[in-house]
Amino acid sequence: MTANLSFATPDLHARLAQLAGDDLDGLDFGVIGFDGDTTVCQYNRTESEAAGLTPPRVLGQPLFTNVAPCLNNFMVAQRFEDAQDDGTTLDDTIDYVLTLRMRPVKVALRLLAAPHTPVRYVLVQRKA
């Protein structure tokens, strides 16, 4: 089922919500799923290996303070907060540079959220 999913797949938020952990691990981009309190509840193998953080270290932790404080800004965290406050769908792709616990890495981030859905996502596509 994951073979036809890419970082740019339309309606990816709904498709990700249907995948189990093993399916998420098969994706070639990083997936960080988190709940309304920003607690990480999904973390795939691709992101774990690229970031050097194990799932036990990340799962159950607040995304924007404990896991990735480099995302706690107006470009990322604020967009999720605004979408939640406004009850709107979020599907934005932005160029970004990750800096926490690693040398700066250029990535594309896809930010996904929808009203009345329990899990929101930060997807990470590393650039060559």
JSON list of C-alpha atoms in Angstrom, two decimals:
[
{"chain": "A", "resi": 1, "resn": "MET", "atom": "CA", "xyz": [0.00, 0.00, 0.00]},
{"chain": "A", "resi": 2, "resn": "THR", "atom": "CA", "xyz": [2.89, 2.40, 0.67]},
{"chain": "A", "resi": 3, "resn": "ALA", "atom": "CA", "xyz": [4.53, 1.94, -2.73]},
{"chain": "A", "resi": 4, "resn": "ASN", "atom": "CA", "xyz": [2.16, 4.46, -4.32]},
{"chain": "A", "resi": 5, "resn": "LEU", "atom": "CA", "xyz": [2.56, 7.07, -1.57]},
{"chain": "A", "resi": 6, "resn": "SER", "atom": "CA", "xyz": [5.08, 9.84, -1.99]},
{"chain": "A", "resi": 7, "resn": "PHE", "atom": "CA", "xyz": [5.87, 13.07, -0.18]},
{"chain": "A", "resi": 8, "resn": "ALA", "atom": "CA", "xyz": [3.73, 14.94, -2.75]},
{"chain": "A", "resi": 9, "resn": "THR", "atom": "CA", "xyz": [0.72, 12.57, -2.85]},
{"chain": "A", "resi": 10, "resn": "PRO", "atom": "CA", "xyz": [-2.55, 14.53, -2.81]},
{"chain": "A", "resi": 11, "resn": "ASP", "atom": "CA", "xyz": [-4.82, 13.87, 0.19]},
{"chain": "A", "resi": 12, "resn": "LEU", "atom": "CA", "xyz": [-1.84, 12.38, 2.03]},
{"chain": "A", "resi": 13, "resn": "HIS", "atom": "CA", "xyz": [-3.17, 13.24, 5.48]},
{"chain": "A", "resi": 14, "resn": "ALA", "atom": "CA", "xyz": [-6.15, 10.90, 5.11]},
{"chain": "A", "resi": 15, "resn": "ARG", "atom": "CA", "xyz": [-3.98, 8.19, 3.55]},
{"chain": "A", "resi": 16, "resn": "LEU", "atom": "CA", "xyz": [-1.40, 8.30, 6.36]},
{"chain": "A", "resi": 17, "resn": "ALA", "atom": "CA", "xyz": [-4.14, 7.98, 8.97]},
{"chain": "A", "resi": 18, "resn": "GLN", "atom": "CA", "xyz": [-5.00, 4.55, 7.52]},
{"chain": "A", "resi": 19, "resn": "LEU", "atom": "CA", "xyz": [-1.46, 3.14, 7.76]},
{"chain": "A", "resi": 20, "resn": "ALA", "atom": "CA", "xyz": [-0.06, 0.93, 10.50]},
{"chain": "A", "resi": 21, "resn": "GLY", "atom": "CA", "xyz": [3.45, 1.34, 11.90]},
{"chain": "A", "resi": 22, "resn": "ASP", "atom": "CA", "xyz": [5.05, -1.14, 9.51]},
{"chain": "A", "resi": 23, "resn": "ASP", "atom": "CA", "xyz": [3.51, 0.66, 6.54]},
{"chain": "A", "resi": 24, "resn": "LEU", "atom": "CA", "xyz": [4.79, 4.02, 7.82]},
{"chain": "A", "resi": 25, "resn": "ASP", "atom": "CA", "xyz": [8.27, 2.48, 8.16]},
{"chain": "A", "resi": 26, "resn": "GLY", "atom": "CA", "xyz": [8.17, 1.57, 4.45]},
{"chain": "A", "resi": 27, "resn": "LEU", "atom": "CA", "xyz": [7.85, 5.20, 3.33]},
{"chain": "A", "resi": 28, "resn": "ASP", "atom": "CA", "xyz": [10.93, 6.92, 1.89]},
{"chain": "A", "resi": 29, "resn": "PHE", "atom": "CA", "xyz": [10.30, 10.18, 3.77]},
{"chain": "A", "resi": 30, "resn": "GLY", "atom": "CA", "xyz": [10.17, 10.98, 7.46]},
{"chain": "A", "resi": 31, "resn": "VAL", "atom": "CA", "xyz": [6.82, 10.88, 9.26]},
{"chain": "A", "resi": 32, "resn": "ILE", "atom": "CA", "xyz": [6.22, 12.45, 12.65]},
{"chain": "A", "resi": 33, "resn": "GLY", "atom": "CA", "xyz": [2.62, 12.17, 13.82]},
{"chain": "A", "resi": 34, "resn": "PHE", "atom": "CA", "xyz": [1.43, 14.05, 16.87]},
{"chain": "A", "resi": 35, "resn": "ASP", "atom": "CA", "xyz": [-1.82, 14.66, 18.72]},
{"chain": "A", "resi": 36, "resn": "GLY", "atom": "CA", "xyz": [-3.68, 17.81, 19.75]},
{"chain": "A", "resi": 37, "resn": "ASP", "atom": "CA", "xyz": [-1.34, 18.29, 22.71]},
{"chain": "A", "resi": 38, "resn": "THR", "atom": "CA", "xyz": [1.67, 17.99, 20.33]},
{"chain": "A", "resi": 39, "resn": "THR", "atom": "CA", "xyz": [2.66, 14.62, 21.85]},
{"chain": "A", "resi": 40, "resn": "VAL", "atom": "CA", "xyz": [4.41, 12.42, 19.29]},
{"chain": "A", "resi": 41, "resn": "CYS", "atom": "CA", "xyz": [2.37, 9.28, 18.63]},
{"chain": "A", "resi": 42, "resn": "GLN", "atom": "CA", "xyz": [3.91, 8.12, 15.30]},
{"chain": "A", "resi": 43, "resn": "TYR", "atom": "CA", "xyz": [7.56, 8.17, 14.27]},
{"chain": "A", "resi": 44, "resn": "ASN", "atom": "CA", "xyz": [8.71, 6.15, 11.29]},
{"chain": "A", "resi": 45, "resn": "ARG", "atom": "CA", "xyz": [11.99, 4.35, 10.64]},
{"chain": "A", "resi": 46, "resn": "THR", "atom": "CA", "xyz": [13.09, 6.73, 7.86]},
{"chain": "A", "resi": 47, "resn": "GLU", "atom": "CA", "xyz": [12.94, 9.73, 10.21]},
{"chain": "A", "resi": 48, "resn": "SER", "atom": "CA", "xyz": [14.46, 7.81, 13.10]},
{"chain": "A", "resi": 49, "resn": "GLU", "atom": "CA", "xyz": [17.48, 6.76, 11.05]},
{"chain": "A", "resi": 50, "resn": "ALA", "atom": "CA", "xyz": [17.97, 10.19, 9.48]},
{"chain": "A", "resi": 51, "resn": "ALA", "atom": "CA", "xyz": [17.61, 12.13, 12.74]},
{"chain": "A", "resi": 52, "resn": "GLY", "atom": "CA", "xyz": [19.46, 9.61, 14.90]},
{"chain": "A", "resi": 53, "resn": "LEU", "atom": "CA", "xyz": [16.64, 9.49, 17.45]},
{"chain": "A", "resi": 54, "resn": "THR", "atom": "CA", "xyz": [15.09, 6.18, 18.43]},
{"chain": "A", "resi": 55, "resn": "PRO", "atom": "CA", "xyz": [11.31, 5.78, 18.63]},
{"chain": "A", "resi": 56, "resn": "PRO", "atom": "CA", "xyz": [11.40, 5.12, 22.43]},
{"chain": "A", "resi": 57, "resn": "ARG", "atom": "CA", "xyz": [13.17, 8.46, 22.88]},
{"chain": "A", "resi": 58, "resn": "VAL", "atom": "CA", "xyz": [10.60, 10.35, 20.75]},
{"chain": "A", "resi": 59, "resn": "LEU", "atom": "CA", "xyz": [7.21, 8.66, 21.23]},
{"chain": "A", "resi": 60, "resn": "GLY", "atom": "CA", "xyz": [5.17, 10.19, 24.03]},
{"chain": "A", "resi": 61, "resn": "GLN", "atom": "CA", "xyz": [7.25, 13.38, 24.07]},
{"chain": "A", "resi": 62, "resn": "PRO", "atom": "CA", "xyz": [6.09, 16.90, 23.14]},
{"chain": "A", "resi": 63, "resn": "LEU", "atom": "CA", "xyz": [7.21, 17.54, 19.56]},
{"chain": "A", "resi": 64, "resn": "PHE", "atom": "CA", "xyz": [7.94, 21.25, 19.65]},
{"chain": "A", "resi": 65, "resn": "THR", "atom": "CA", "xyz": [9.69, 21.39, 23.04]},
{"chain": "A", "resi": 66, "resn": "ASN", "atom": "CA", "xyz": [11.42, 18.05, 23.70]},
{"chain": "A", "resi": 67, "resn": "VAL", "atom": "CA", "xyz": [11.83, 16.39, 20.29]},
{"chain": "A", "resi": 68, "resn": "ALA", "atom": "CA", "xyz": [12.35, 19.19, 17.77]},
{"chain": "A", "resi": 69, "resn": "PRO", "atom": "CA", "xyz": [12.53, 22.63, 19.36]},
{"chain": "A", "resi": 70, "resn": "CYS", "atom": "CA", "xyz": [14.01, 23.84, 16.05]},
{"chain": "A", "resi": 71, "resn": "LEU", "atom": "CA", "xyz": [10.43, 23.56, 14.69]},
{"chain": "A", "resi": 72, "resn": "ASN", "atom": "CA", "xyz": [8.93, 25.66, 17.48]},
{"chain": "A", "resi": 73, "resn": "ASN", "atom": "CA", "xyz": [8.51, 28.86, 15.49]},
{"chain": "A", "resi": 74, "resn": "PHE", "atom": "CA", "xyz": [6.09, 30.80, 13.28]},
{"chain": "A", "resi": 75, "resn": "MET", "atom": "CA", "xyz": [7.01, 28.74, 10.20]},
{"chain": "A", "resi": 76, "resn": "VAL", "atom": "CA", "xyz": [6.00, 25.36, 11.66]},
{"chain": "A", "resi": 77, "resn": "ALA", "atom": "CA", "xyz": [4.45, 25.18, 15.14]},
{"chain": "A", "resi": 78, "resn": "GLN", "atom": "CA", "xyz": [2.45, 28.39, 14.69]},
{"chain": "A", "resi": 79, "resn": "ARG", "atom": "CA", "xyz": [0.87, 27.11, 11.47]},
{"chain": "A", "resi": 80, "resn": "PHE", "atom": "CA", "xyz": [-0.45, 24.06, 13.31]},
{"chain": "A", "resi": 81, "resn": "GLU", "atom": "CA", "xyz": [-1.73, 26.22, 16.16]},
{"chain": "A", "resi": 82, "resn": "ASP", "atom": "CA", "xyz": [-3.46, 28.62, 13.77]},
{"chain": "A", "resi": 83, "resn": "ALA", "atom": "CA", "xyz": [-5.12, 25.78, 11.84]},
{"chain": "A", "resi": 84, "resn": "GLN", "atom": "CA", "xyz": [-6.32, 24.22, 15.08]},
{"chain": "A", "resi": 85, "resn": "ASP", "atom": "CA", "xyz": [-7.64, 27.55, 16.41]},
{"chain": "A", "resi": 86, "resn": "ASP", "atom": "CA", "xyz": [-9.37, 28.38, 13.11]},
{"chain": "A", "resi": 87, "resn": "GLY", "atom": "CA", "xyz": [-10.68, 24.85, 12.49]},
{"chain": "A", "resi": 88, "resn": "THR", "atom": "CA", "xyz": [-9.07, 24.82, 9.05]},
{"chain": "A", "resi": 89, "resn": "THR", "atom": "CA", "xyz": [-7.15, 22.26, 7.02]},
{"chain": "A", "resi": 90, "resn": "LEU", "atom": "CA", "xyz": [-3.39, 22.65, 6.78]},
{"chain": "A", "resi": 91, "resn": "ASP", "atom": "CA", "xyz": [-1.41, 21.23, 3.86]},
{"chain": "A", "resi": 92, "resn": "ASP", "atom": "CA", "xyz": [1.69, 23.38, 3.32]},
{"chain": "A", "resi": 93, "resn": "THR", "atom": "CA", "xyz": [5.10, 22.43, 1.98]},
{"chain": "A", "resi": 94, "resn": "ILE", "atom": "CA", "xyz": [8.04, 24.63, 2.96]},
{"chain": "A", "resi": 95, "resn": "ASP", "atom": "CA", "xyz": [11.79, 24.59, 2.48]},
{"chain": "A", "resi": 96, "resn": "TYR", "atom": "CA", "xyz": [13.52, 24.38, 5.85]},
{"chain": "A", "resi": 97, "resn": "VAL", "atom": "CA", "xyz": [16.88, 23.76, 7.51]},
{"chain": "A", "resi": 98, "resn": "LEU", "atom": "CA", "xyz": [16.94, 21.35, 10.44]},
{"chain": "A", "resi": 99, "resn": "THR", "atom": "CA", "xyz": [19.58, 22.23, 13.01]},
{"chain": "A", "resi": 100, "resn": "LEU", "atom": "CA", "xyz": [18.96, 20.30, 16.21]},
{"chain": "A", "resi": 101, "resn": "ARG", "atom": "CA", "xyz": [21.54, 17.66, 17.25]},
{"chain": "A", "resi": 102, "resn": "MET", "atom": "CA", "xyz": [23.03, 17.59, 13.76]},
{"chain": "A", "resi": 103, "resn": "ARG", "atom": "CA", "xyz": [24.75, 19.65, 11.17]},
{"chain": "A", "resi": 104, "resn": "PRO", "atom": "CA", "xyz": [22.32, 21.86, 9.26]},
{"chain": "A", "resi": 105, "resn": "VAL", "atom": "CA", "xyz": [20.29, 19.72, 6.84]},
{"chain": "A", "resi": 106, "resn": "LYS", "atom": "CA", "xyz": [18.19, 21.15, 4.02]},
{"chain": "A", "resi": 107, "resn": "VAL", "atom": "CA", "xyz": [14.76, 19.56, 3.87]},
{"chain": "A", "resi": 108, "resn": "ALA", "atom": "CA", "xyz": [11.27, 20.09, 2.59]},
{"chain": "A", "resi": 109, "resn": "LEU", "atom": "CA", "xyz": [8.63, 19.88, 5.31]},
{"chain": "A", "resi": 110, "resn": "ARG", "atom": "CA", "xyz": [5.02, 19.07, 4.56]},
{"chain": "A", "resi": 111, "resn": "LEU", "atom": "CA", "xyz": [2.68, 20.16, 7.34]},
{"chain": "A", "resi": 112, "resn": "LEU", "atom": "CA", "xyz": [-0.63, 18.29, 7.49]},
{"chain": "A", "resi": 113, "resn": "ALA", "atom": "CA", "xyz": [-3.61, 18.82, 9.77]},
{"chain": "A", "resi": 114, "resn": "ALA", "atom": "CA", "xyz": [-7.37, 18.63, 9.40]},
{"chain": "A", "resi": 115, "resn": "PRO", "atom": "CA", "xyz": [-10.25, 19.56, 11.69]},
{"chain": "A", "resi": 116, "resn": "HIS", "atom": "CA", "xyz": [-11.69, 16.73, 13.76]},
{"chain": "A", "resi": 117, "resn": "THR", "atom": "CA", "xyz": [-8.76, 14.38, 13.10]},
{"chain": "A", "resi": 118, "resn": "PRO", "atom": "CA", "xyz": [-6.70, 13.16, 16.04]},
{"chain": "A", "resi": 119, "resn": "VAL", "atom": "CA", "xyz": [-3.27, 13.07, 14.38]},
{"chain": "A", "resi": 120, "resn": "ARG", "atom": "CA", "xyz": [-1.37, 15.87, 12.67]},
{"chain": "A", "resi": 121, "resn": "TYR", "atom": "CA", "xyz": [1.85, 15.33, 10.72]},
{"chain": "A", "resi": 122, "resn": "VAL", "atom": "CA", "xyz": [5.22, 16.85, 9.97]},
{"chain": "A", "resi": 123, "resn": "LEU", "atom": "CA", "xyz": [6.67, 15.03, 6.95]},
{"chain": "A", "resi": 124, "resn": "VAL", "atom": "CA", "xyz": [10.37, 15.39, 6.21]},
{"chain": "A", "resi": 125, "resn": "GLN", "atom": "CA", "xyz": [11.92, 15.00, 2.75]},
{"chain": "A", "resi": 126, "resn": "ARG", "atom": "CA", "xyz": [15.67, 15.37, 2.88]},
{"chain": "A", "resi": 127, "resn": "LYS", "atom": "CA", "xyz": [17.32, 17.06, -0.08]},
{"chain": "A", "resi": 128, "resn": "ALA", "atom": "CA", "xyz": [20.41, 15.75, -1.83]}
]
